[in-house]
mmCIF file of C-alpha atoms in Angstrom:
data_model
loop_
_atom_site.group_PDB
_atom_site.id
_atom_site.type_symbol
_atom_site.label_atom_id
_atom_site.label_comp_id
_atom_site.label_asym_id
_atom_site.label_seq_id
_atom_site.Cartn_x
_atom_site.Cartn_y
_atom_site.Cartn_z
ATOM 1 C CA UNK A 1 -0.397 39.499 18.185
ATOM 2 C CA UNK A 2 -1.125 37.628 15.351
ATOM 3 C CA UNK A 3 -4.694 35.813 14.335
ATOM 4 C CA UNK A 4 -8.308 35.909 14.297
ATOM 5 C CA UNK A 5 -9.631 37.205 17.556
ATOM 6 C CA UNK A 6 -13.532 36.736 18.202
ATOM 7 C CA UNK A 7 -14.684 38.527 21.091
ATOM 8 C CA UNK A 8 -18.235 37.386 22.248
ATOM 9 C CA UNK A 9 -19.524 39.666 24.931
ATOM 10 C CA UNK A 10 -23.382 40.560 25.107
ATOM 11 C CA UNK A 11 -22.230 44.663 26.033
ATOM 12 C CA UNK A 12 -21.711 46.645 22.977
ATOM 13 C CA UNK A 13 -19.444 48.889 25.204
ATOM 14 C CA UNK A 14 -17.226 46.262 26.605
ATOM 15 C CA UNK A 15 -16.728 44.722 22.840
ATOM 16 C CA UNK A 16 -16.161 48.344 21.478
ATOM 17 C CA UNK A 17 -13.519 48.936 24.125
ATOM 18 C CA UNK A 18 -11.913 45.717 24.354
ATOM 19 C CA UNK A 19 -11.462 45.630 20.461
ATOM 20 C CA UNK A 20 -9.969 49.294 20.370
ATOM 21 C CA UNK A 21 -7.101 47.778 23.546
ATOM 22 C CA UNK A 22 -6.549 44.911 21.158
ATOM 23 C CA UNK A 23 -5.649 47.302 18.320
ATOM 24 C CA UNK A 24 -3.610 49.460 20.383
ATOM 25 C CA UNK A 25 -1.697 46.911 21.581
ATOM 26 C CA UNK A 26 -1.251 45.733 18.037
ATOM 27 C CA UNK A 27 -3.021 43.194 17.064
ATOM 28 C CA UNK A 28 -3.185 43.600 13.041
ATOM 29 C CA UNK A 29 -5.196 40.088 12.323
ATOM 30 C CA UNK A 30 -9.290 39.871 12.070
ATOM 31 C CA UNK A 31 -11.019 41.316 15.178
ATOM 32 C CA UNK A 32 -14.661 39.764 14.858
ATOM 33 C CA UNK A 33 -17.505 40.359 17.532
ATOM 34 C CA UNK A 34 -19.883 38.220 18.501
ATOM 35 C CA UNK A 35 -23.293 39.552 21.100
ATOM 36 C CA UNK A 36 -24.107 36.386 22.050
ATOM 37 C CA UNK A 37 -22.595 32.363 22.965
ATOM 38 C CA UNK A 38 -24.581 31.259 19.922
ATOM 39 C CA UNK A 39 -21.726 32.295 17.194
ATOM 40 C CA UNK A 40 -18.751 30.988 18.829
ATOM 41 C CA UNK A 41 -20.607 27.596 18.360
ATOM 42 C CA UNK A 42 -21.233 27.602 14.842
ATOM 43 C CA UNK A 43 -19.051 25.425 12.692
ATOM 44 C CA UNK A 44 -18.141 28.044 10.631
ATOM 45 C CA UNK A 45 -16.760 30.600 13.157
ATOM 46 C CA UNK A 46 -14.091 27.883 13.540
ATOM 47 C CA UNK A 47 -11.871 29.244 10.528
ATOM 48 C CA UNK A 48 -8.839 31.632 11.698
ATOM 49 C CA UNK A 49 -9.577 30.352 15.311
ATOM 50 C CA UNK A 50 -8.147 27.102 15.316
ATOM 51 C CA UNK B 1 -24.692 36.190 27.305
ATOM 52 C CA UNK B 2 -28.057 35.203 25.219
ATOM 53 C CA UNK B 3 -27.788 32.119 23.558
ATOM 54 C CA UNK B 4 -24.996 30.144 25.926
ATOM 55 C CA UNK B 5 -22.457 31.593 29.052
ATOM 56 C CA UNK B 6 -18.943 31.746 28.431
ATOM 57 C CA UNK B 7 -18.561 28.433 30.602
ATOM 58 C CA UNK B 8 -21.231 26.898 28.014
ATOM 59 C CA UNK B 9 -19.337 27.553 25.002
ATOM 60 C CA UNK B 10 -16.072 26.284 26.397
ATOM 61 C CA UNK B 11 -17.727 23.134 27.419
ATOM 62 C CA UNK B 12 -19.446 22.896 23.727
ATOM 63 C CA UNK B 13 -16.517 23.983 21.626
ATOM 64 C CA UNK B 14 -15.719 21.369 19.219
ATOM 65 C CA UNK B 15 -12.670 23.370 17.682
ATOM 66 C CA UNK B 16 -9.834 24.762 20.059
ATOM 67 C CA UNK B 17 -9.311 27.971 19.792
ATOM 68 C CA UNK B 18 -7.462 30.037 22.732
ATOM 69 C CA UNK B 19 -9.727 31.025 24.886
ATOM 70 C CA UNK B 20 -9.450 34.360 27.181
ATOM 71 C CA UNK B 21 -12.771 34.314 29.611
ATOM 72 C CA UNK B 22 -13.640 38.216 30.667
ATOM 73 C CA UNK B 23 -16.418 38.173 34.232
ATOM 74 C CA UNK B 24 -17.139 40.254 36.339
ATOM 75 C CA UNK B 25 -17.688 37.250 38.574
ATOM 76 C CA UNK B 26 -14.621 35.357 39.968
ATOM 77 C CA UNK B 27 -16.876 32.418 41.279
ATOM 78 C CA UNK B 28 -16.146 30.699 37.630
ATOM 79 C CA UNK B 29 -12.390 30.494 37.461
ATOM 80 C CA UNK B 30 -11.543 27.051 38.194
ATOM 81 C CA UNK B 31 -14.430 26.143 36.121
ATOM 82 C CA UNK B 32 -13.230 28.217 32.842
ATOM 83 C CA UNK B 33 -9.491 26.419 33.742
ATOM 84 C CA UNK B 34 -11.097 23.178 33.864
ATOM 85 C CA UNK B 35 -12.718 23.680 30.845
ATOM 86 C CA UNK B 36 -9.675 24.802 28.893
ATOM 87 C CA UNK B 37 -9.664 28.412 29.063
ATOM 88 C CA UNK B 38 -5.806 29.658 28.640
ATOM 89 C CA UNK B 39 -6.479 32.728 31.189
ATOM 90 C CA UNK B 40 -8.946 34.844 33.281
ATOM 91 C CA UNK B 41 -10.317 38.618 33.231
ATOM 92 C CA UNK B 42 -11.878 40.201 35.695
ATOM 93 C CA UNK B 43 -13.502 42.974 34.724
ATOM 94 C CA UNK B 44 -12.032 45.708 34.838
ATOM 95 C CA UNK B 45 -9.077 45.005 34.378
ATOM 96 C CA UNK B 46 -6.326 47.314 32.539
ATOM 97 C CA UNK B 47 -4.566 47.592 29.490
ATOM 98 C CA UNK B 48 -0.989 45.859 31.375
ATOM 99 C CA UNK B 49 -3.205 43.037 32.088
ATOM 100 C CA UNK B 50 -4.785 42.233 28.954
ATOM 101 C CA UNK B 51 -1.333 42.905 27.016
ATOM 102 C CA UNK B 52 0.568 40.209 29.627
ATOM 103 C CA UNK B 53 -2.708 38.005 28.626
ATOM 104 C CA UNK B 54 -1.984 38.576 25.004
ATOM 105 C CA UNK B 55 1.462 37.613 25.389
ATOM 106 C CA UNK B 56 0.535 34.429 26.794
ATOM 107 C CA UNK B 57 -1.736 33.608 24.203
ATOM 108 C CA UNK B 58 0.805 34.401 21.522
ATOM 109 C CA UNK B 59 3.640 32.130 22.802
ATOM 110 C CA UNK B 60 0.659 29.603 23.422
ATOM 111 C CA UNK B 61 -0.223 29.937 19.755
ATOM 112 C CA UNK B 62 3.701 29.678 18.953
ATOM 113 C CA UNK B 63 4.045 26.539 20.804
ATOM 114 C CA UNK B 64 1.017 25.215 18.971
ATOM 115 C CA UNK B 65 2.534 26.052 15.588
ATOM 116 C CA UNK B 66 5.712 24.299 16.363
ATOM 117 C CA UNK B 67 4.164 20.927 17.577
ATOM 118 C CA UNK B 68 1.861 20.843 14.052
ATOM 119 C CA UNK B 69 5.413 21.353 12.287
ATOM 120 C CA UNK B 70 7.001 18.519 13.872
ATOM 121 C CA UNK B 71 3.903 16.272 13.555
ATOM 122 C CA UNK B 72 3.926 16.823 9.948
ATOM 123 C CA UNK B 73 7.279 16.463 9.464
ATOM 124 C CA UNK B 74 7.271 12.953 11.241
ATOM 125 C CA UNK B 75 4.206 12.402 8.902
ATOM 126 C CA UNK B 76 5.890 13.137 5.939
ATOM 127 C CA UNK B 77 8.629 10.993 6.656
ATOM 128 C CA UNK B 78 9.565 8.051 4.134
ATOM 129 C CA UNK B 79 8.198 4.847 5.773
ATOM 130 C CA UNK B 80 10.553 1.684 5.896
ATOM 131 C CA UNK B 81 9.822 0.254 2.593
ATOM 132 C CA UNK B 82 8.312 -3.537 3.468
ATOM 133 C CA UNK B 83 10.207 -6.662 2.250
ATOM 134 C CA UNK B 84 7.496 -9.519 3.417
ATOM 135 C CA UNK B 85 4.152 -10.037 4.950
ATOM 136 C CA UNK B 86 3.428 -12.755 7.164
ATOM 137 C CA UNK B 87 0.459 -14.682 6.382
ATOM 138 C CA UNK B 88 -1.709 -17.649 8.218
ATOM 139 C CA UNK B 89 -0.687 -20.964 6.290
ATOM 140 C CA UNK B 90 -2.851 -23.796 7.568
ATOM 141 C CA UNK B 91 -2.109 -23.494 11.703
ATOM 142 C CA UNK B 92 1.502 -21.881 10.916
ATOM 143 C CA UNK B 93 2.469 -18.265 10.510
ATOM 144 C CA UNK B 94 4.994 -17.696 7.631
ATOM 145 C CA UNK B 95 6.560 -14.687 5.703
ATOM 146 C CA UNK B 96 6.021 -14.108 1.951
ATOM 147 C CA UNK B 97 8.486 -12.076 0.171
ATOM 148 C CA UNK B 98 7.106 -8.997 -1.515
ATOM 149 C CA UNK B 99 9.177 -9.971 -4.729
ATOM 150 C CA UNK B 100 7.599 -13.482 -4.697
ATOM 151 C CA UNK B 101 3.690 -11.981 -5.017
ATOM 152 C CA UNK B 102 2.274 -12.109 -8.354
ATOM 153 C CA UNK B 103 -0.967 -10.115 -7.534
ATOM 154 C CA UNK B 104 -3.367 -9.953 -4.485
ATOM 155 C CA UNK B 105 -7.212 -10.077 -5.338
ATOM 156 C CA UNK B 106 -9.438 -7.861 -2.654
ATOM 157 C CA UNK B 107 -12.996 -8.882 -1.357
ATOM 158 C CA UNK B 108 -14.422 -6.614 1.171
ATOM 159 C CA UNK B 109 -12.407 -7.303 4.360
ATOM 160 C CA UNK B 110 -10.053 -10.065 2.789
ATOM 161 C CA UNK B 111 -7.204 -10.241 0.047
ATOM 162 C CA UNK B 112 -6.090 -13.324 -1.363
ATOM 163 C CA UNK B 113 -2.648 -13.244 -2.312
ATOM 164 C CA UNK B 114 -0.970 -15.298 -5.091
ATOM 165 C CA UNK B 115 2.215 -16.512 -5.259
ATOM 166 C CA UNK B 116 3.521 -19.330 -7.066
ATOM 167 C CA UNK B 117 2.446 -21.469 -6.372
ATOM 168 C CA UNK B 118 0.035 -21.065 -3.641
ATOM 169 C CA UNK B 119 -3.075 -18.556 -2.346
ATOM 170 C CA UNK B 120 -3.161 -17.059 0.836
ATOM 171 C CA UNK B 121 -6.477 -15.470 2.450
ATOM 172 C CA UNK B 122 -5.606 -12.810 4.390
ATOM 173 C CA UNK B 123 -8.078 -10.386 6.594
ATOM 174 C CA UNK B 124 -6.871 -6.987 5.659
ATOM 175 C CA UNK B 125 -8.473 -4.291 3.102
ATOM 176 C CA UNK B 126 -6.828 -4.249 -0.126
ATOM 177 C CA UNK B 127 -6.626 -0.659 0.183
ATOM 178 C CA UNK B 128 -4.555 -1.436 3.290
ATOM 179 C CA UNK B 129 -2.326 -3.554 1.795
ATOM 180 C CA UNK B 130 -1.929 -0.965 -1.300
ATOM 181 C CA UNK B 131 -0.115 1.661 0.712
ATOM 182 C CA UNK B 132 2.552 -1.224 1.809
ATOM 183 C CA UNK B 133 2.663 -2.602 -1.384
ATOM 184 C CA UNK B 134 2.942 0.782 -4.363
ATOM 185 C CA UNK B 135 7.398 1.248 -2.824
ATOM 186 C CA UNK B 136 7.247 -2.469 -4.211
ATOM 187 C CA UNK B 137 6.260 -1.815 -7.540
ATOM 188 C CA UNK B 138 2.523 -2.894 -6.856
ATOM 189 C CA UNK B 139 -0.138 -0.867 -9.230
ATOM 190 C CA UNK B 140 -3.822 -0.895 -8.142
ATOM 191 C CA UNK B 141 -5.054 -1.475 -11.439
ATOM 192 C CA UNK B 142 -8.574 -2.132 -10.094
ATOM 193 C CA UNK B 143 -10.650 -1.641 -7.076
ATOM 194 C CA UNK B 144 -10.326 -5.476 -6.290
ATOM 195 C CA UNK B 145 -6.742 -6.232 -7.946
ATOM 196 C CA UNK B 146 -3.327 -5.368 -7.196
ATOM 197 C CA UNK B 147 -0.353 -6.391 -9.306
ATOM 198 C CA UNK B 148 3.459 -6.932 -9.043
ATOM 199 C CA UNK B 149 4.047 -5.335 -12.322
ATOM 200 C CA UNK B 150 7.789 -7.681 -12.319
ATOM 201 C CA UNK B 151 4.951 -10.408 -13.016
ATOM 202 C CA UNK B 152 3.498 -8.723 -16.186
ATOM 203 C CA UNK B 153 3.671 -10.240 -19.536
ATOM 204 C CA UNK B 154 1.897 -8.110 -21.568
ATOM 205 C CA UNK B 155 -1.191 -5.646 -21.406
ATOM 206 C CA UNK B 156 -3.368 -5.469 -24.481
ATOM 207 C CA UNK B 157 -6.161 -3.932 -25.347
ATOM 208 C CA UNK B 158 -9.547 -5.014 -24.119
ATOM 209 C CA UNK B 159 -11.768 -2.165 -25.310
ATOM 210 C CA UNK B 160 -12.006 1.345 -26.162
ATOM 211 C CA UNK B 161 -11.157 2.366 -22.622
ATOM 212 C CA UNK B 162 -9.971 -0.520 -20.742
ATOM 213 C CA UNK B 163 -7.028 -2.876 -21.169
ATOM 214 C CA UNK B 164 -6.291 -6.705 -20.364
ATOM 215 C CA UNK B 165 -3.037 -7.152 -17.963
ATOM 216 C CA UNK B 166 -1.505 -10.841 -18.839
ATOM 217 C CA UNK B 167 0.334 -11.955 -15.521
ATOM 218 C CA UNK B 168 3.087 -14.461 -16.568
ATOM 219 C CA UNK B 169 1.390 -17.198 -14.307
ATOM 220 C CA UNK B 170 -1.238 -17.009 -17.336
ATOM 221 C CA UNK B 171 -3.797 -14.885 -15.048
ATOM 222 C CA UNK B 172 -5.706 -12.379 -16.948
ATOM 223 C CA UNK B 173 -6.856 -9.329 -15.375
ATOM 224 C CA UNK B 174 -9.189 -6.756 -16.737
ATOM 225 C CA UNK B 175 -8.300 -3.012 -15.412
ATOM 226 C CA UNK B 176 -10.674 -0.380 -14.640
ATOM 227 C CA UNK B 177 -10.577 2.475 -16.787
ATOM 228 C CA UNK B 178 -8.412 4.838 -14.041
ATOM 229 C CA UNK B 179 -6.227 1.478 -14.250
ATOM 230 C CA UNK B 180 -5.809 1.790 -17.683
ATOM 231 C CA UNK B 181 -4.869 4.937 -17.318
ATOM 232 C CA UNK B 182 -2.305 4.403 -14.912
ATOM 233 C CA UNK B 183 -1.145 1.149 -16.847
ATOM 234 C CA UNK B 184 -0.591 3.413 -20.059
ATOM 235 C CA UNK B 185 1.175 6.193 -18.658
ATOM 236 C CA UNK B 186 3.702 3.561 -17.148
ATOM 237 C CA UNK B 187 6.817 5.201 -18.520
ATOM 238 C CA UNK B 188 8.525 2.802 -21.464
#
């Protein structure tokens, strides 16, 4: 898959795993991570999402 | 999550990204679908589900692709060139040929436009009626003027920066200095 993918999950363990799924199933774009809802908000987070 | 639930940001997101919701909870489905959300984990859930997810959100990012292609291509399309305007005379409606305007004169929300040999108010922007107007060979030549340059009898000089656009009807017209600009660069 192609694209930014943020993944906003408050576990460190369930962002660590489901980023290392998204890679094997080979997703090549921008893989951010986010530990809380407040990121997704910003404005700026916006870029490569939309 | 700190800060907002997954629910919250969907319902506060004012971009629209493709959103994948991952609960241990299935209480919130219909919610997150409500809200936008292209699909549903429950935790756990395996690597064949995520990948079918994936594959959804792909084509749904495909899909999304194509539709802003089309849009812009419909955007970018040439508009049908105008070939009159009909204006308010007294308690009548009447078209004005493009050909026959000399120059329309802008004032906030109103252009008067002169033709020979009569002056029509009109309630539309000037920067309205420029987009219309520039197929017809009009030339905003100043943030209140607009001229048919087939009505130009000569521009001259006015001063270091600016020049004076005679209109054939004996109108003078002073042109800012981007109009000058534009006015000298006319090609010969």
């Amino acid at each position: 898959m192609k694209g930014t993918i943020l993944i906003a999950d408050d576990e460190p363990l369930a962002r660590r795993t489901l980023r290392e799924h998204l890679r094997d199933l080979g997703c090549g774009g921008e893989i951010h991570e986010a530990p809380d809802g407040k990121l997704p908000l910003r404005s700026q987070t916006r870029s490569g999402l939309n | 999550m700190p800060g907002a639930t997954g629910l919250e940001v969907l319902e506060q997101l004012d971009y629209e990204p493709k959103v994948i919701l991952t609960t241990a909870h299935d209480q919130y489905a219909v919610s997150a679908f409500e809200l936008g959300a292209l699909d549903y984990l429950l935790k756990p859930f395996g690597r064949d589900r995520l990948e079918r997810v994936l594959q959804r959100a792909q084509a749904a990012l495909e899909a999304r692709s194509a539709s802003l292609l089309s849009r812009a291509k419909e955007a970018l399309q040439p508009t049908r060139a105008l070939s009159r305007v009909f204006v308010r005379d007294g308690n009548r409606i009447v078209p004005i040929a493009l050909a026959s305007i000399e120059r329309v004169q802008g004032a906030d929300d109103y252009a008067t436009i002169f033709t020979s040999p009569k002056q029509y108010l009109v309630g539309i922007r000037l920067s309205d009626l420029e987009t219309s107007l520039a197929p017809a060979n009009f030339l905003r030549i100043h943030r209140s003027h607009l001229i048919n340059l087939e009505y130009v009898a000569s521009i001259e000089p006015y001063d270091a920066t600016r020049v004076e656009v005679v209109m054939k009807s004996g109108a003078r017209i002073v042109a800012s200095r981007t109009g000058s600009k534009l006015l000298r660069d006319l090609p010969l």
